Tab-separated table of C-alpha atoms in Angstrom:
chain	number	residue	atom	x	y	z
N	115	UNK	CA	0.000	0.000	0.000
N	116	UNK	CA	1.043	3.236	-0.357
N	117	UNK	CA	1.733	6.655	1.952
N	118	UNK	CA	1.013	9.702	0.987
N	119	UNK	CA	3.100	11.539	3.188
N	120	UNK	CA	7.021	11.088	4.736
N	121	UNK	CA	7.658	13.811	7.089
N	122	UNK	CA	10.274	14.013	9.835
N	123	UNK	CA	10.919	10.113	9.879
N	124	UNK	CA	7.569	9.623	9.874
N	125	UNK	CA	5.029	7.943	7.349
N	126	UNK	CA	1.322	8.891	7.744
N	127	UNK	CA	-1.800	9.163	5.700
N	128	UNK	CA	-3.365	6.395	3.729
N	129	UNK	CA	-2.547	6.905	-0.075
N	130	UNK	CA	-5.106	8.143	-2.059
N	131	UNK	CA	-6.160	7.789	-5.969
N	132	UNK	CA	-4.308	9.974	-7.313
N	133	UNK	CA	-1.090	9.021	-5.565
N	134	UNK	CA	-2.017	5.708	-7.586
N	135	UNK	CA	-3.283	6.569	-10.307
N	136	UNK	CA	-0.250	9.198	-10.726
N	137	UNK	CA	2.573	6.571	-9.388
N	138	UNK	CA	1.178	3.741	-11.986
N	139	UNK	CA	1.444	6.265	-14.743
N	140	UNK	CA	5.356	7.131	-13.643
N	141	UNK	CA	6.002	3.372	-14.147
N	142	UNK	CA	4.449	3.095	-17.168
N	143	UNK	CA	6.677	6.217	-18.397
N	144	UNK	CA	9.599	4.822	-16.721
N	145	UNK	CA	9.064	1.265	-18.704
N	146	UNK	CA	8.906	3.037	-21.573
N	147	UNK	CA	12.263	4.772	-20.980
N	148	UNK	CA	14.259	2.163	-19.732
N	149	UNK	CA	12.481	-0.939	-20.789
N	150	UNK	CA	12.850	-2.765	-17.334
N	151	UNK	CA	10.224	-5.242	-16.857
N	152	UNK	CA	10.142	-4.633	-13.641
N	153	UNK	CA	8.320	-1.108	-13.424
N	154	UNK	CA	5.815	-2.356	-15.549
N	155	UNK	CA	5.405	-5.561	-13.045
N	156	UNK	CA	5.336	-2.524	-10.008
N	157	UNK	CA	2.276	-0.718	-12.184
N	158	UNK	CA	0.302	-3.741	-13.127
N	159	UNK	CA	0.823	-4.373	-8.966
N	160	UNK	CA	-0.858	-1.067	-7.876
N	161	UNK	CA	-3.092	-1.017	-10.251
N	162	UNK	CA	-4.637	-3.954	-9.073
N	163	UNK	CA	-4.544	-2.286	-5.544
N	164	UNK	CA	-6.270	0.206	-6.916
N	165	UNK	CA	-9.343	-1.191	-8.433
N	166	UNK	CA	-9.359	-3.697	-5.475
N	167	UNK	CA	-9.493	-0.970	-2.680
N	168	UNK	CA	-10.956	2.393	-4.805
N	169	UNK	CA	-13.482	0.745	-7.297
N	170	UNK	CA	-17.039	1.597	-6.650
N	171	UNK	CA	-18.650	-1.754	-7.020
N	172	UNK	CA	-22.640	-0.166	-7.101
N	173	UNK	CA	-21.807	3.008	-9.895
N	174	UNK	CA	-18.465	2.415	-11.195
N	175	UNK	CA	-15.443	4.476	-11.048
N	176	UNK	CA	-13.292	5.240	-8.485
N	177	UNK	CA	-13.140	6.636	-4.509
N	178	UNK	CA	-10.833	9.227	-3.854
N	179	UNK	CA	-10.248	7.207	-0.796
N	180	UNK	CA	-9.593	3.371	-0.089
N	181	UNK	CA	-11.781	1.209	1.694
N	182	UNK	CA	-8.881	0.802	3.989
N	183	UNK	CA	-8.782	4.402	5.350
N	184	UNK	CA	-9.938	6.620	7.858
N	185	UNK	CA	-14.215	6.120	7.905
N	186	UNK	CA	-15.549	9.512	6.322
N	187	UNK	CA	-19.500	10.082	6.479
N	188	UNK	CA	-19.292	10.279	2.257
N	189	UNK	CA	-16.770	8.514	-0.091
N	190	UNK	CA	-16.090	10.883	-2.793
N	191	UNK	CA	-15.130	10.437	-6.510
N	192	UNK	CA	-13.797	13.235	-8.512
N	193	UNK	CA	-14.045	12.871	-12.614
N	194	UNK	CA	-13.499	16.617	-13.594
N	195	UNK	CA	-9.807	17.915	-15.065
N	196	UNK	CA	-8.454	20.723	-13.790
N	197	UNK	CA	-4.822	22.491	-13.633
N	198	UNK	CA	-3.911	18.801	-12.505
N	199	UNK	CA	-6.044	15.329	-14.248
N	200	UNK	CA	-8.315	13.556	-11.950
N	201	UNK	CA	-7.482	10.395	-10.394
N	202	UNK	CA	-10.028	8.705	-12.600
N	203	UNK	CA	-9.177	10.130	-15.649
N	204	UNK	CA	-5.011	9.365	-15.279
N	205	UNK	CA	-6.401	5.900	-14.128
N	206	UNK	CA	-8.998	5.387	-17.312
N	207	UNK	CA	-5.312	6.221	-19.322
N	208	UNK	CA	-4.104	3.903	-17.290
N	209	UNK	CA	-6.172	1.133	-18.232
N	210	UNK	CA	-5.706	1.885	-21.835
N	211	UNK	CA	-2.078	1.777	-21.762
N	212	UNK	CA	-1.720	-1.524	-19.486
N	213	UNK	CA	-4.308	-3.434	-21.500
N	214	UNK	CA	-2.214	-2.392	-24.743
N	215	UNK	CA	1.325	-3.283	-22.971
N	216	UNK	CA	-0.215	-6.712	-21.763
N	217	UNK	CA	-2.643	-7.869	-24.386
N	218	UNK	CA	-5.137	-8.273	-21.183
N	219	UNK	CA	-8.666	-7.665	-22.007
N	220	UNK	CA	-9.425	-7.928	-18.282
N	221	UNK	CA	-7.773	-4.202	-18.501
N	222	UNK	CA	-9.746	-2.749	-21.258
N	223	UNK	CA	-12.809	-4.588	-19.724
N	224	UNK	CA	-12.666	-2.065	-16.872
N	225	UNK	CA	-11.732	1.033	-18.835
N	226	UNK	CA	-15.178	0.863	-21.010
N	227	UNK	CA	-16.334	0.412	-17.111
N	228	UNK	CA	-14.756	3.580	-15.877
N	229	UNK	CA	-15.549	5.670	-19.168
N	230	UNK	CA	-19.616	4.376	-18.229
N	231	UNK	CA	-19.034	6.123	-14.905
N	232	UNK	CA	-18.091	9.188	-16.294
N	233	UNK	CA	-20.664	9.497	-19.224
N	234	UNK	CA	-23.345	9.520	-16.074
N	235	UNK	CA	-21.218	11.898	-14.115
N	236	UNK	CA	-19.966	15.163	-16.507
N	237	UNK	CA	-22.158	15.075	-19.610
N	238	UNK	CA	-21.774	17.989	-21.460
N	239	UNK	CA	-18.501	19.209	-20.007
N	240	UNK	CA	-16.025	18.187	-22.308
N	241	UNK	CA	-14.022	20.780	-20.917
N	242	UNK	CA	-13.620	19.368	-17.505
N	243	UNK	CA	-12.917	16.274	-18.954
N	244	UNK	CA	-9.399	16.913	-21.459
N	245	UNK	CA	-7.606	14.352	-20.093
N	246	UNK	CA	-10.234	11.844	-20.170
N	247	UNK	CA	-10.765	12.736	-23.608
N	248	UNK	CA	-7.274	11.960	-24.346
N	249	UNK	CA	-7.354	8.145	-23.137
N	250	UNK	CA	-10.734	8.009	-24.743
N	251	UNK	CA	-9.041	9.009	-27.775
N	252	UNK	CA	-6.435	5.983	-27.158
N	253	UNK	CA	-8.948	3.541	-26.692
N	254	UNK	CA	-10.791	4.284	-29.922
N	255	UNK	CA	-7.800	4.664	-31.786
N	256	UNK	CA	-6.129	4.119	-34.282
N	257	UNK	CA	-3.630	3.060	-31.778
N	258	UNK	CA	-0.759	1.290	-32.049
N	259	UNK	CA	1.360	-1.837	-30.201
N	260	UNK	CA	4.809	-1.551	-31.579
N	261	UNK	CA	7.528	-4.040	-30.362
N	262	UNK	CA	10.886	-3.884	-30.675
N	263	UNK	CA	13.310	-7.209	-30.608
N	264	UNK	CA	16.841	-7.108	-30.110
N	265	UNK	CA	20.101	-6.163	-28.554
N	266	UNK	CA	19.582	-3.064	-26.012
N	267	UNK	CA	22.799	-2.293	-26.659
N	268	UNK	CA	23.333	-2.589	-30.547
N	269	UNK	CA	23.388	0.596	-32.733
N	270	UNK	CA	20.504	-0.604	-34.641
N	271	UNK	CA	18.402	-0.962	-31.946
N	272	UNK	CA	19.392	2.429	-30.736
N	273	UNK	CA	18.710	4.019	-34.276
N	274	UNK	CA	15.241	2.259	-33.970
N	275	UNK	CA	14.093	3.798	-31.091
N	276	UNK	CA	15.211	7.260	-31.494
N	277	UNK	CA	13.632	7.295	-34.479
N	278	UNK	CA	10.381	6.175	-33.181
N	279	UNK	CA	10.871	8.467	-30.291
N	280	UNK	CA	10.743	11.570	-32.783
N	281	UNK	CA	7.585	10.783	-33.944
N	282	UNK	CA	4.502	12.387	-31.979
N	283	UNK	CA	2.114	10.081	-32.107
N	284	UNK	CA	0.411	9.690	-28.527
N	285	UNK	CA	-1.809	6.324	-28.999
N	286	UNK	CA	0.787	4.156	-29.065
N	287	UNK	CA	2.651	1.757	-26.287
N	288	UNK	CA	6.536	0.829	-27.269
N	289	UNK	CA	7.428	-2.511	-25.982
N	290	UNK	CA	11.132	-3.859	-26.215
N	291	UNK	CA	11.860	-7.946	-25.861
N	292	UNK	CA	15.414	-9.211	-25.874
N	293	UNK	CA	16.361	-11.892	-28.001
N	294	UNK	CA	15.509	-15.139	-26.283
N	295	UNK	CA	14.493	-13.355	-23.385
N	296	UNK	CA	11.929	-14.184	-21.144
N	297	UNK	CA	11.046	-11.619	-18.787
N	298	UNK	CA	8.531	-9.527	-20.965
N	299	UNK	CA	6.683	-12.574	-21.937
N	300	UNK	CA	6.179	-13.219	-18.244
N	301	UNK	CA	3.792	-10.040	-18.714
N	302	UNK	CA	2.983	-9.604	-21.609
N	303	UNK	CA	2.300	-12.961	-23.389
N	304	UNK	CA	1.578	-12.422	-26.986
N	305	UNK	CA	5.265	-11.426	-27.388
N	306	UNK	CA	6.105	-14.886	-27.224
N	307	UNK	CA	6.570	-15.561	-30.762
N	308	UNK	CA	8.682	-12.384	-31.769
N	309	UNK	CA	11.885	-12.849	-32.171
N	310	UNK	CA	14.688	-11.112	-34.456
N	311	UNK	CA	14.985	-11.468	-38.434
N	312	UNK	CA	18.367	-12.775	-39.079
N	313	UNK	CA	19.253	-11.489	-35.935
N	314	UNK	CA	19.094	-7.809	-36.655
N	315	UNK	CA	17.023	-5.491	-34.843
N	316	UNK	CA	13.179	-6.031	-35.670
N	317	UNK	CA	9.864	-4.073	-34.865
N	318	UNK	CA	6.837	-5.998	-34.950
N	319	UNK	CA	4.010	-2.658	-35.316
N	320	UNK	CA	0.636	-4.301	-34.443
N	321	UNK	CA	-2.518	-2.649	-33.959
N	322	UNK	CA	-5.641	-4.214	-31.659
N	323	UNK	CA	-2.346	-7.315	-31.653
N	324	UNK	CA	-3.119	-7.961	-34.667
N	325	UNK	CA	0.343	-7.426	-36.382
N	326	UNK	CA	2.299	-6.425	-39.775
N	327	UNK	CA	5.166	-7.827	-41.388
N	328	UNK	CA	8.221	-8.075	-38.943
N	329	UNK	CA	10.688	-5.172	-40.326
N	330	UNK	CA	14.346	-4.433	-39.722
N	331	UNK	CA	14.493	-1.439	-41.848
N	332	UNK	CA	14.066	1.880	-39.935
N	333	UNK	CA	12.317	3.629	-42.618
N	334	UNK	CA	9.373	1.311	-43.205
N	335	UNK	CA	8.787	1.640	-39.676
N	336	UNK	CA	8.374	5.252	-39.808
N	337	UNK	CA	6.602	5.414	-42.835
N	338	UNK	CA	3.767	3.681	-40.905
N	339	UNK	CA	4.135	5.647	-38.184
N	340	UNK	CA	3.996	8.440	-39.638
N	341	UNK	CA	1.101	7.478	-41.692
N	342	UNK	CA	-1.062	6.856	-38.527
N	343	UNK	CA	0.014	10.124	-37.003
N	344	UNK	CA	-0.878	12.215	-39.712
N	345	UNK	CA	-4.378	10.183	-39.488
């Protein structure tokens, strides 16, 4: 579980959503970055805290506090976007992103449920709701799994991803899966079957997992890429 505040030497308050829904976003970020299996394993862990302790099983969507906190006379739940996201809207991005990463429908299952919960909550506020908007935006697509096989530390590899990193093109989750290892299956399992061509760098660019051509050539990459972004 998490704190929300360290003070002193001292560790107090029950975490609430957004330290969550905030701290699972992070880890997602971080994977992306560094492509260590293990932040994505942390996120997928919280997040299941989350919906486990925050979900509100009668309405949908989530309490700003847990179930495990200090009794209040009302549980709250905030869906409107202001100078910061909501909880529930980071979260509903959330959800997106992990059931992309994972190829878990159990994920996407429970974004459709959180997305309910808002429709009956802020209709006709689009304005309030930007960040919402923006995972809704994911989760309609066209979005796009791309996964990269290969040697983290080959030049090819590094070419790859820089390119792909210059691109803007927000509805997308960028997976990377060394060759003949394991650890990424472990989490993700329909990256079982991708491995390297000839064993030079290759991006497999899939969309809904359904998946192109495996390509080692930079270019074609981008071309679809770029194609989707200028969609």
């Amino acid at each position: 579980r998490l704190i929300h505040r360290h003070r002193d030497g001292e560790a107090t308050i029950d975490g609430n959503l957004d330290d969550y829904a905030f701290l699972v976003l992070g880890l997602t970020e971080l994977y992306e970055a560094t492509f260590k299996t293990k932040y994505l394993e942390e996120a997928l862990r919280l997040q299941h805290k989350m919906i486990k302790h925050f979900w509100d099983r009668e309405s949908g969507g989530l309490f700003f506090t847990s179930d495990y906190s200090e009794k209040i006379l009302a549980r709250y739940k905030d869906f409107r976007d202001g100078a910061i996201p909501s909880g529930n809207s980071i979260a509903f991005l959330n959800l997106v992103r992990l059931a992309r990463m994972t190829g878990k429908s159990q994920y996407e299952e429970k974004a459709a449920a959180l997305a309910k919960a808002f429709a009956s909550h802020e209709e006709g506020t689009p304005s309030q709701n930007a960040m919402f908007l923006a995972g809704l935006d994911f989760s309609i697509g066209p979005a796009y799994e791309i996964v990269i096989v290969g040697d983290p530390k080959s030049k090819e590899t590094e070419k790859m991803l820089h390119a792909i990193r210059t691109k803007f093109i927000p509805s997308k989750v960028v997976l990377f899966k060394r060759e003949n290892g394991t650890s990424l299956e472990n989490v993700a399992s329909f990256t079982k079957d991708m491995k390297t061509i000839a064993g030079e760098t290759t991006a497999y660019i899939c969309r809904n997992f359904v998946c192109s051509k495996p390509m080692t050539d930079t270019r074609k990459v981008l071309k679809i890429l770029t194609h989707s972004s200028n969609r």
